[in-house]
Amino acid sequence: MNTSAEDVRASAVRARQAAGQLAPLSRAAKDAALLGMAAALLDRSAEILAANALDTAAARAAGTSAALVDRLTLTPERIEAMADGLRQVAALEDPVGEVVRGRVLPNGLELRQVRVPLGVIGIIYEARPNVTVDAAGLCIKSGNAVLLRGSASALNSNRVLVDVLREAAVAAGLPADGVQLVPGADHDSVKHLMRLRGLVDVLIPRGGAGLIRAVVEESTVPVIETGVGNCHVYVDVDADVDTALAITLNAKTQKVSVCNSAETLLVHAGIAAEFLPRVLTALRDAGVTVHGDETVRAVDPSAVPVTDEDWATEYLSLDMAVGVVDSLDQALDHIRRWSSGHTEAIVTRSLAASRRFVASCDSAAVMVNASTRFTDGERFGMGAEIGISTQKLHARGPMGLPELTSTTWVGIGDGHLV
Amino acid sequence: MNTSAEDVRASAVRARQAAGQLAPLSRAAKDAALLGMAAALLDRSAEILAANALDTAAARAAGTSAALVDRLTLTPERIEAMADGLRQVAALEDPVGEVVRGRVLPNGLELRQVRVPLGVIGIIYEARPNVTVDAAGLCIKSGNAVLLRGSASALNSNRVLVDVLREAAVAAGLPADGVQLVPGADHDSVKHLMRLRGLVDVLIPRGGAGLIRAVVEESTVPVIETGVGNCHVYVDVDADVDTALAITLNAKTQKVSVCNSAETLLVHAGIAAEFLPRVLTALRDAGVTVHGDETVRAVDPSAVPVTDEDWATEYLSLDMAVGVVDSLDQALDHIRRWSSGHTEAIVTRSLAASRRFVASCDSAAVMVNASTRFTDGERFGMGAEIGISTQKLHARGPMGLPELTSTTWVGIGDGHLV
């Protein structure tokens, strides 16, 4: 039977009530709950592992790929890592109550802009059960209620995890309904969730491009797009070749399954003769399949011919599209056309080229002589992140705790009239 | 003939190209264009007034209300005010390039978060032609291209205004297509505009609740909701009665057609015997029709019985819903249920009550012993505003220039790898 709109709405109404109770909580109360949740995950790890074993067995029986089963799998170490994540979130500053701006107006009205929780945050995500715990931790710390809609394939795991988190929340005096699994794991449950504008303040889809596009298209609840990363490395005519080589390899191969890994390499024609043979050999040695344009294939005939689809693709694999451009402008045109707006990197010794690249890339992050892999909340020193926004409204780039808040203007007077 | 999707898309594509040219412009270049636009409005005011006369004549012939015809009407003074608005925007700080945060990471990577333009902003609005000029000025100053979709009733006025603005932009070296009127004035032109996700970065509907709801429901382009203001004044048991009286009258009657005027007055039962007779007399003397609950009607039998529809209504007229509540909590419950999330005010001498009210109202602005009418970009010292956001994502409350920007993370290293 399909999930009913009423069930999803009822869940959101309970979340809204819980949000009202969470918003005024002190940091101490929220941190105590997070630490309690961390302890409870460890206490009940046998139960969590048993539920997870059901999910992984079903996934294997359904012929799911080994990579996906791995994402789904929990181990004692992974449970310890989730607990540790909650402890780290507890150690972060509370964003709620921070005064963003403030002044006394000429008429004496005291005015300040203060961070407040968003309210109810919906997260739609795929197989990884650790997202359940990470997202709940960040939302609770920022005073929000969270509605979690994980993958059907992780349902047994998520049910136990959410049960553990809710029990620990209640033990610490927080409302149970601050953390909820959205009823149902069919498509209808997502569909109903996306229509709850007014009850749900924001939806954050985490996962593949298809999931994100579907949510963006259909949701009336405001959406923050995350994570699709078709990232570029541009090697300028003035690049240091060794630096360019190291950054290209790091950006492509250090970890391939992540959104901040590079998918396309663009090389200035003026440095191609020197750089291309070295980088193509190094990529091949690292096991990378190169999809190259004509110049690239003239240097390395084993490269696959590159297509428009390659330029558009976030491989998330040991593949890389490689092309030669005649100028910085042509590189920028290419990036503007094909980029998903996540992270682009330039390798150059020219200050002018770096300034023009930074000013002209329309992406969440731009790196100069640094790997695209740096775009990450923890590496930026923001603590844990709930995702990397590739849209321009509200938050762009890694989203930590402040990005899970809104603001209110507070004016205090003594009978001030207009 | 209905406006075609292709025409609207072509206009957005031109805007996107113009946005790429506007983004890197210096403040000096943008200010010169704004001052040129101001001068051009005055130079060509005869032409503007002639076009406007066609619109107002057509509106009168169609039996449009006097209030609406007044909103539509331009005069030499109003053109001077529009030009003055552009000069004021020129005098404001350029938000683009502002470093929001920055640090050197422990590994030596220089990291900073910098304001950048949003890109292409669509504004959908009703009759007032001054919005055409105000919105264009704010968008150009913040480095954005703007797509203006005004009311069909102002089409002649808007065509000439946009022509004047574009000519002045070009004379100052800016791209003409940074300011465009969306093709067509039928519903289809809005419908097509709302589907241009990827080409248009944000839509800002300005106008009545119906317009805003329709855009929010149908748009795949991210929307910022503005302006519906069902604002409340709560008179606490600890209020100073004279202050409460002055604030209530100011919030209700100083200007009734604006979103920050008050629509509902809630009075604590403990002060009702003293306060109600005075406020009801004063409201009646000011020409306000009171929609009251039973307690109110016992004091003033001329009050109309209040209905749930009254509690929900943004009157924008000399009407006010008035009710008595037993406690601060009951006032907060009422506000949470009926408010549009714009501005609420409490009148009290109690620090504890003011703190609880501020912490518990989920609105863009909360006033303590001050009129709801203060929620306004200019009064907040932000300069001109493009609207008042009543949503929580991206911007909440008055939106000035910084709210028309996004940010980019810029990382500068010397071969930094992960």
PDB file of N, CA and C in Angstrom, chain A residues 254-325:
ATOM      1  N   GLN A 254      42.883  10.799  -5.768  1.00  0.00           N
ATOM      2  CA  GLN A 254      43.049  10.580  -4.327  1.00  0.00           C
ATOM      3  C   GLN A 254      41.815   9.897  -3.740  1.00  0.00           C
ATOM      4  N   LYS A 255      40.640  10.244  -4.267  1.00  0.00           N
ATOM      5  CA  LYS A 255      39.404   9.540  -3.934  1.00  0.00           C
ATOM      6  C   LYS A 255      38.437   9.819  -5.077  1.00  0.00           C
ATOM      7  N   VAL A 256      37.972   8.801  -5.763  1.00  0.00           N
ATOM      8  CA  VAL A 256      37.225   9.066  -7.002  1.00  0.00           C
ATOM      9  C   VAL A 256      35.724   9.191  -6.797  1.00  0.00           C
ATOM     10  N   SER A 257      35.203   8.683  -5.668  1.00  0.00           N
ATOM     11  CA  SER A 257      33.745   8.589  -5.519  1.00  0.00           C
ATOM     12  C   SER A 257      33.135   9.834  -4.906  1.00  0.00           C
ATOM     13  N   VAL A 258      33.901  10.908  -4.798  1.00  0.00           N
ATOM     14  CA  VAL A 258      33.417  12.088  -4.070  1.00  0.00           C
ATOM     15  C   VAL A 258      33.184  13.262  -5.025  1.00  0.00           C
ATOM     16  N   CYS A 259      32.296  14.180  -4.578  1.00  0.00           N
ATOM     17  CA  CYS A 259      31.861  15.247  -5.484  1.00  0.00           C
ATOM     18  C   CYS A 259      32.970  16.248  -5.767  1.00  0.00           C
ATOM     19  N   ASN A 260      33.988  16.345  -4.893  1.00  0.00           N
ATOM     20  CA  ASN A 260      35.036  17.340  -5.129  1.00  0.00           C
ATOM     21  C   ASN A 260      36.252  16.774  -5.872  1.00  0.00           C
ATOM     22  N   SER A 261      36.130  15.550  -6.381  1.00  0.00           N
ATOM     23  CA  SER A 261      37.200  15.039  -7.245  1.00  0.00           C
ATOM     24  C   SER A 261      37.029  15.654  -8.637  1.00  0.00           C
ATOM     25  N   ALA A 262      38.142  15.755  -9.400  1.00  0.00           N
ATOM     26  CA  ALA A 262      38.078  16.389 -10.719  1.00  0.00           C
ATOM     27  C   ALA A 262      37.641  15.385 -11.773  1.00  0.00           C
ATOM     28  N   GLU A 263      36.881  15.874 -12.754  1.00  0.00           N
ATOM     29  CA  GLU A 263      36.410  15.014 -13.839  1.00  0.00           C
ATOM     30  C   GLU A 263      36.983  15.444 -15.178  1.00  0.00           C
ATOM     31  N   THR A 264      37.375  16.722 -15.286  1.00  0.00           N
ATOM     32  CA  THR A 264      37.888  17.236 -16.563  1.00  0.00           C
ATOM     33  C   THR A 264      39.198  17.974 -16.336  1.00  0.00           C
ATOM     34  N   LEU A 265      40.145  17.753 -17.251  1.00  0.00           N
ATOM     35  CA  LEU A 265      41.417  18.483 -17.261  1.00  0.00           C
ATOM     36  C   LEU A 265      41.487  19.287 -18.546  1.00  0.00           C
ATOM     37  N   LEU A 266      41.697  20.597 -18.429  1.00  0.00           N
ATOM     38  CA  LEU A 266      41.877  21.461 -19.595  1.00  0.00           C
ATOM     39  C   LEU A 266      43.302  21.986 -19.580  1.00  0.00           C
ATOM     40  N   VAL A 267      43.977  21.865 -20.719  1.00  0.00           N
ATOM     41  CA  VAL A 267      45.388  22.238 -20.794  1.00  0.00           C
ATOM     42  C   VAL A 267      45.572  23.333 -21.839  1.00  0.00           C
ATOM     43  N   HIS A 268      46.258  24.414 -21.459  1.00  0.00           N
ATOM     44  CA  HIS A 268      46.539  25.493 -22.403  1.00  0.00           C
ATOM     45  C   HIS A 268      47.467  24.961 -23.506  1.00  0.00           C
ATOM     46  N   ALA A 269      47.158  25.335 -24.761  1.00  0.00           N
ATOM     47  CA  ALA A 269      47.924  24.830 -25.904  1.00  0.00           C
ATOM     48  C   ALA A 269      49.413  25.158 -25.779  1.00  0.00           C
ATOM     49  N   GLY A 270      49.719  26.299 -25.159  1.00  0.00           N
ATOM     50  CA  GLY A 270      51.105  26.741 -25.062  1.00  0.00           C
ATOM     51  C   GLY A 270      51.969  25.893 -24.147  1.00  0.00           C
ATOM     52  N   ILE A 271      51.328  25.043 -23.340  1.00  0.00           N
ATOM     53  CA  ILE A 271      52.093  24.201 -22.411  1.00  0.00           C
ATOM     54  C   ILE A 271      51.834  22.716 -22.698  1.00  0.00           C
ATOM     55  N   ALA A 272      50.986  22.463 -23.680  1.00  0.00           N
ATOM     56  CA  ALA A 272      50.547  21.080 -23.953  1.00  0.00           C
ATOM     57  C   ALA A 272      51.708  20.175 -24.352  1.00  0.00           C
ATOM     58  N   ALA A 273      52.609  20.691 -25.184  1.00  0.00           N
ATOM     59  CA  ALA A 273      53.709  19.851 -25.652  1.00  0.00           C
ATOM     60  C   ALA A 273      54.555  19.344 -24.487  1.00  0.00           C
ATOM     61  N   GLU A 274      54.728  20.196 -23.508  1.00  0.00           N
ATOM     62  CA  GLU A 274      55.535  19.799 -22.355  1.00  0.00           C
ATOM     63  C   GLU A 274      54.720  18.982 -21.341  1.00  0.00           C
ATOM     64  N   PHE A 275      53.487  19.426 -21.111  1.00  0.00           N
ATOM     65  CA  PHE A 275      52.707  18.853 -19.998  1.00  0.00           C
ATOM     66  C   PHE A 275      51.951  17.575 -20.376  1.00  0.00           C
ATOM     67  N   LEU A 276      51.360  17.563 -21.563  1.00  0.00           N
ATOM     68  CA  LEU A 276      50.476  16.444 -21.919  1.00  0.00           C
ATOM     69  C   LEU A 276      51.151  15.077 -21.827  1.00  0.00           C
ATOM     70  N   PRO A 277      52.341  14.905 -22.431  1.00  0.00           N
ATOM     71  CA  PRO A 277      52.942  13.563 -22.356  1.00  0.00           C
ATOM     72  C   PRO A 277      53.133  13.116 -20.905  1.00  0.00           C
ATOM     73  N   ARG A 278      53.578  14.026 -20.055  1.00  0.00           N
ATOM     74  CA  ARG A 278      53.807  13.631 -18.654  1.00  0.00           C
ATOM     75  C   ARG A 278      52.501  13.295 -17.942  1.00  0.00           C
ATOM     76  N   VAL A 279      51.485  14.151 -18.109  1.00  0.00           N
ATOM     77  CA  VAL A 279      50.248  13.914 -17.352  1.00  0.00           C
ATOM     78  C   VAL A 279      49.516  12.679 -17.879  1.00  0.00           C
ATOM     79  N   LEU A 280      49.567  12.456 -19.189  1.00  0.00           N
ATOM     80  CA  LEU A 280      48.852  11.299 -19.730  1.00  0.00           C
ATOM     81  C   LEU A 280      49.508   9.992 -19.266  1.00  0.00           C
ATOM     82  N   THR A 281      50.828   9.986 -19.202  1.00  0.00           N
ATOM     83  CA  THR A 281      51.537   8.805 -18.682  1.00  0.00           C
ATOM     84  C   THR A 281      51.183   8.588 -17.209  1.00  0.00           C
ATOM     85  N   ALA A 282      51.224   9.670 -16.460  1.00  0.00           N
ATOM     86  CA  ALA A 282      50.948   9.553 -15.022  1.00  0.00           C
ATOM     87  C   ALA A 282      49.513   9.091 -14.770  1.00  0.00           C
ATOM     88  N   LEU A 283      48.562   9.607 -15.549  1.00  0.00           N
ATOM     89  CA  LEU A 283      47.167   9.192 -15.376  1.00  0.00           C
ATOM     90  C   LEU A 283      47.016   7.712 -15.735  1.00  0.00           C
ATOM     91  N   ARG A 284      47.657   7.318 -16.835  1.00  0.00           N
ATOM     92  CA  ARG A 284      47.565   5.909 -17.234  1.00  0.00           C
ATOM     93  C   ARG A 284      48.157   5.025 -16.142  1.00  0.00           C
ATOM     94  N   ASP A 285      49.296   5.430 -15.623  1.00  0.00           N
ATOM     95  CA  ASP A 285      49.939   4.648 -14.559  1.00  0.00           C
ATOM     96  C   ASP A 285      49.046   4.542 -13.321  1.00  0.00           C
ATOM     97  N   ALA A 286      48.248   5.555 -13.120  1.00  0.00           N
ATOM     98  CA  ALA A 286      47.353   5.533 -11.958  1.00  0.00           C
ATOM     99  C   ALA A 286      46.052   4.803 -12.257  1.00  0.00           C
ATOM    100  N   GLY A 287      45.943   4.244 -13.462  1.00  0.00           N
ATOM    101  CA  GLY A 287      44.742   3.461 -13.794  1.00  0.00           C
ATOM    102  C   GLY A 287      43.586   4.280 -14.324  1.00  0.00           C
ATOM    103  N   VAL A 288      43.856   5.534 -14.705  1.00  0.00           N
ATOM    104  CA  VAL A 288      42.782   6.409 -15.187  1.00  0.00           C
ATOM    105  C   VAL A 288      42.551   6.197 -16.682  1.00  0.00           C
ATOM    106  N   THR A 289      41.296   6.029 -17.086  1.00  0.00           N
ATOM    107  CA  THR A 289      40.924   6.005 -18.496  1.00  0.00           C
ATOM    108  C   THR A 289      40.735   7.452 -18.954  1.00  0.00           C
ATOM    109  N   VAL A 290      41.545   7.851 -19.927  1.00  0.00           N
ATOM    110  CA  VAL A 290      41.463   9.217 -20.423  1.00  0.00           C
ATOM    111  C   VAL A 290      40.516   9.276 -21.620  1.00  0.00           C
ATOM    112  N   HIS A 291      39.586  10.256 -21.581  1.00  0.00           N
ATOM    113  CA  HIS A 291      38.719  10.544 -22.719  1.00  0.00           C
ATOM    114  C   HIS A 291      39.250  11.844 -23.307  1.00  0.00           C
ATOM    115  N   GLY A 292      39.932  11.748 -24.456  1.00  0.00           N
ATOM    116  CA  GLY A 292      40.683  12.913 -24.920  1.00  0.00           C
ATOM    117  C   GLY A 292      40.201  13.482 -26.241  1.00  0.00           C
ATOM    118  N   ASP A 293      40.541  14.747 -26.474  1.00  0.00           N
ATOM    119  CA  ASP A 293      40.251  15.353 -27.772  1.00  0.00           C
ATOM    120  C   ASP A 293      41.362  14.955 -28.754  1.00  0.00           C
ATOM    121  N   GLU A 294      41.339  15.527 -29.953  1.00  0.00           N
ATOM    122  CA  GLU A 294      42.279  15.065 -30.986  1.00  0.00           C
ATOM    123  C   GLU A 294      43.738  15.260 -30.577  1.00  0.00           C
ATOM    124  N   THR A 295      44.039  16.430 -30.002  1.00  0.00           N
ATOM    125  CA  THR A 295      45.419  16.693 -29.592  1.00  0.00           C
ATOM    126  C   THR A 295      45.874  15.665 -28.554  1.00  0.00           C
ATOM    127  N   VAL A 296      45.001  15.376 -27.625  1.00  0.00           N
ATOM    128  CA  VAL A 296      45.323  14.405 -26.576  1.00  0.00           C
ATOM    129  C   VAL A 296      45.556  13.030 -27.186  1.00  0.00           C
ATOM    130  N   ARG A 297      44.689  12.645 -28.130  1.00  0.00           N
ATOM    131  CA  ARG A 297      44.810  11.315 -28.734  1.00  0.00           C
ATOM    132  C   ARG A 297      46.023  11.215 -29.658  1.00  0.00           C
ATOM    133  N   ALA A 298      46.493  12.368 -30.152  1.00  0.00           N
ATOM    134  CA  ALA A 298      47.722  12.342 -30.945  1.00  0.00           C
ATOM    135  C   ALA A 298      48.919  12.005 -30.053  1.00  0.00           C
ATOM    136  N   VAL A 299      48.846  12.460 -28.797  1.00  0.00           N
ATOM    137  CA  VAL A 299      49.926  12.161 -27.848  1.00  0.00           C
ATOM    138  C   VAL A 299      49.777  10.750 -27.294  1.00  0.00           C
ATOM    139  N   ASP A 300      48.543  10.379 -26.970  1.00  0.00           N
ATOM    140  CA  ASP A 300      48.293   9.064 -26.385  1.00  0.00           C
ATOM    141  C   ASP A 300      47.137   8.394 -27.133  1.00  0.00           C
ATOM    142  N   PRO A 301      47.450   7.595 -28.146  1.00  0.00           N
ATOM    143  CA  PRO A 301      46.395   6.986 -28.972  1.00  0.00           C
ATOM    144  C   PRO A 301      45.496   6.042 -28.190  1.00  0.00           C
ATOM    145  N   SER A 302      45.920   5.647 -26.970  1.00  0.00           N
ATOM    146  CA  SER A 302      45.057   4.752 -26.190  1.00  0.00           C
ATOM    147  C   SER A 302      43.898   5.505 -25.544  1.00  0.00           C
ATOM    148  N   ALA A 303      43.917   6.845 -25.615  1.00  0.00           N
ATOM    149  CA  ALA A 303      42.814   7.616 -25.035  1.00  0.00           C
ATOM    150  C   ALA A 303      41.540   7.402 -25.852  1.00  0.00           C
ATOM    151  N   VAL A 304      40.410   7.316 -25.143  1.00  0.00           N
ATOM    152  CA  VAL A 304      39.100   7.164 -25.784  1.00  0.00           C
ATOM    153  C   VAL A 304      38.693   8.536 -26.355  1.00  0.00           C
ATOM    154  N   PRO A 305      38.059   8.586 -27.517  1.00  0.00           N
ATOM    155  CA  PRO A 305      37.612   9.892 -28.029  1.00  0.00           C
ATOM    156  C   PRO A 305      36.590  10.529 -27.072  1.00  0.00           C
ATOM    157  N   VAL A 306      36.797  11.780 -26.770  1.00  0.00           N
ATOM    158  CA  VAL A 306      35.910  12.461 -25.816  1.00  0.00           C
ATOM    159  C   VAL A 306      34.651  12.933 -26.543  1.00  0.00           C
ATOM    160  N   THR A 307      33.499  12.868 -25.849  1.00  0.00           N
ATOM    161  CA  THR A 307      32.221  13.327 -26.424  1.00  0.00           C
ATOM    162  C   THR A 307      31.646  14.424 -25.543  1.00  0.00           C
ATOM    163  N   ASP A 308      30.612  15.098 -26.046  1.00  0.00           N
ATOM    164  CA  ASP A 308      29.933  16.104 -25.224  1.00  0.00           C
ATOM    165  C   ASP A 308      29.410  15.480 -23.934  1.00  0.00           C
ATOM    166  N   GLU A 309      28.993  14.239 -24.022  1.00  0.00           N
ATOM    167  CA  GLU A 309      28.494  13.576 -22.817  1.00  0.00           C
ATOM    168  C   GLU A 309      29.603  13.475 -21.764  1.00  0.00           C
ATOM    169  N   ASP A 310      30.842  13.208 -22.241  1.00  0.00           N
ATOM    170  CA  ASP A 310      31.955  13.158 -21.284  1.00  0.00           C
ATOM    171  C   ASP A 310      32.140  14.501 -20.585  1.00  0.00           C
ATOM    172  N   TRP A 311      32.129  15.580 -21.374  1.00  0.00           N
ATOM    173  CA  TRP A 311      32.312  16.907 -20.749  1.00  0.00           C
ATOM    174  C   TRP A 311      31.253  17.167 -19.688  1.00  0.00           C
ATOM    175  N   ALA A 312      30.076  16.581 -19.877  1.00  0.00           N
ATOM    176  CA  ALA A 312      28.961  16.853 -18.958  1.00  0.00           C
ATOM    177  C   ALA A 312      28.938  15.917 -17.753  1.00  0.00           C
ATOM    178  N   THR A 313      29.753  14.855 -17.787  1.00  0.00           N
ATOM    179  CA  THR A 313      29.576  13.771 -16.820  1.00  0.00           C
ATOM    180  C   THR A 313      30.384  13.945 -15.537  1.00  0.00           C
ATOM    181  N   GLU A 314      29.722  13.658 -14.411  1.00  0.00           N
ATOM    182  CA  GLU A 314      30.428  13.484 -13.147  1.00  0.00           C
ATOM    183  C   GLU A 314      30.725  11.985 -13.058  1.00  0.00           C
ATOM    184  N   TYR A 315      31.956  11.583 -13.476  1.00  0.00           N
ATOM    185  CA  TYR A 315      32.249  10.146 -13.561  1.00  0.00           C
ATOM    186  C   TYR A 315      32.164   9.453 -12.203  1.00  0.00           C
ATOM    187  N   LEU A 316      32.766  10.045 -11.165  1.00  0.00           N
ATOM    188  CA  LEU A 316      32.906   9.374  -9.868  1.00  0.00           C
ATOM    189  C   LEU A 316      33.638   8.041 -10.054  1.00  0.00           C
ATOM    190  N   SER A 317      34.560   8.014 -11.016  1.00  0.00           N
ATOM    191  CA  SER A 317      35.310   6.782 -11.309  1.00  0.00           C
ATOM    192  C   SER A 317      36.681   7.180 -11.852  1.00  0.00           C
ATOM    193  N   LEU A 318      37.510   6.194 -12.135  1.00  0.00           N
ATOM    194  CA  LEU A 318      38.844   6.473 -12.678  1.00  0.00           C
ATOM    195  C   LEU A 318      38.761   6.788 -14.173  1.00  0.00           C
ATOM    196  N   ASP A 319      37.968   7.806 -14.496  1.00  0.00           N
ATOM    197  CA  ASP A 319      37.874   8.322 -15.859  1.00  0.00           C
ATOM    198  C   ASP A 319      38.128   9.816 -15.784  1.00  0.00           C
ATOM    199  N   MET A 320      38.687  10.367 -16.862  1.00  0.00           N
ATOM    200  CA  MET A 320      38.894  11.811 -16.908  1.00  0.00           C
ATOM    201  C   MET A 320      38.795  12.289 -18.354  1.00  0.00           C
ATOM    202  N   ALA A 321      38.029  13.354 -18.547  1.00  0.00           N
ATOM    203  CA  ALA A 321      37.968  13.996 -19.858  1.00  0.00           C
ATOM    204  C   ALA A 321      39.113  15.001 -19.925  1.00  0.00           C
ATOM    205  N   VAL A 322      39.872  14.944 -21.031  1.00  0.00           N
ATOM    206  CA  VAL A 322      41.045  15.821 -21.152  1.00  0.00           C
ATOM    207  C   VAL A 322      40.996  16.536 -22.497  1.00  0.00           C
ATOM    208  N   GLY A 323      41.167  17.865 -22.454  1.00  0.00           N
ATOM    209  CA  GLY A 323      41.141  18.630 -23.694  1.00  0.00           C
ATOM    210  C   GLY A 323      42.153  19.758 -23.676  1.00  0.00           C
ATOM    211  N   VAL A 324      42.499  20.235 -24.861  1.00  0.00           N
ATOM    212  CA  VAL A 324      43.439  21.345 -24.996  1.00  0.00           C
ATOM    213  C   VAL A 324      42.654  22.589 -25.401  1.00  0.00           C
ATOM    214  N   VAL A 325      42.967  23.720 -24.775  1.00  0.00           N
ATOM    215  CA  VAL A 325      42.287  24.986 -25.094  1.00  0.00           C
ATOM    216  C   VAL A 325      43.344  25.994 -25.550  1.00  0.00           C
TER     217      VAL A 325
END
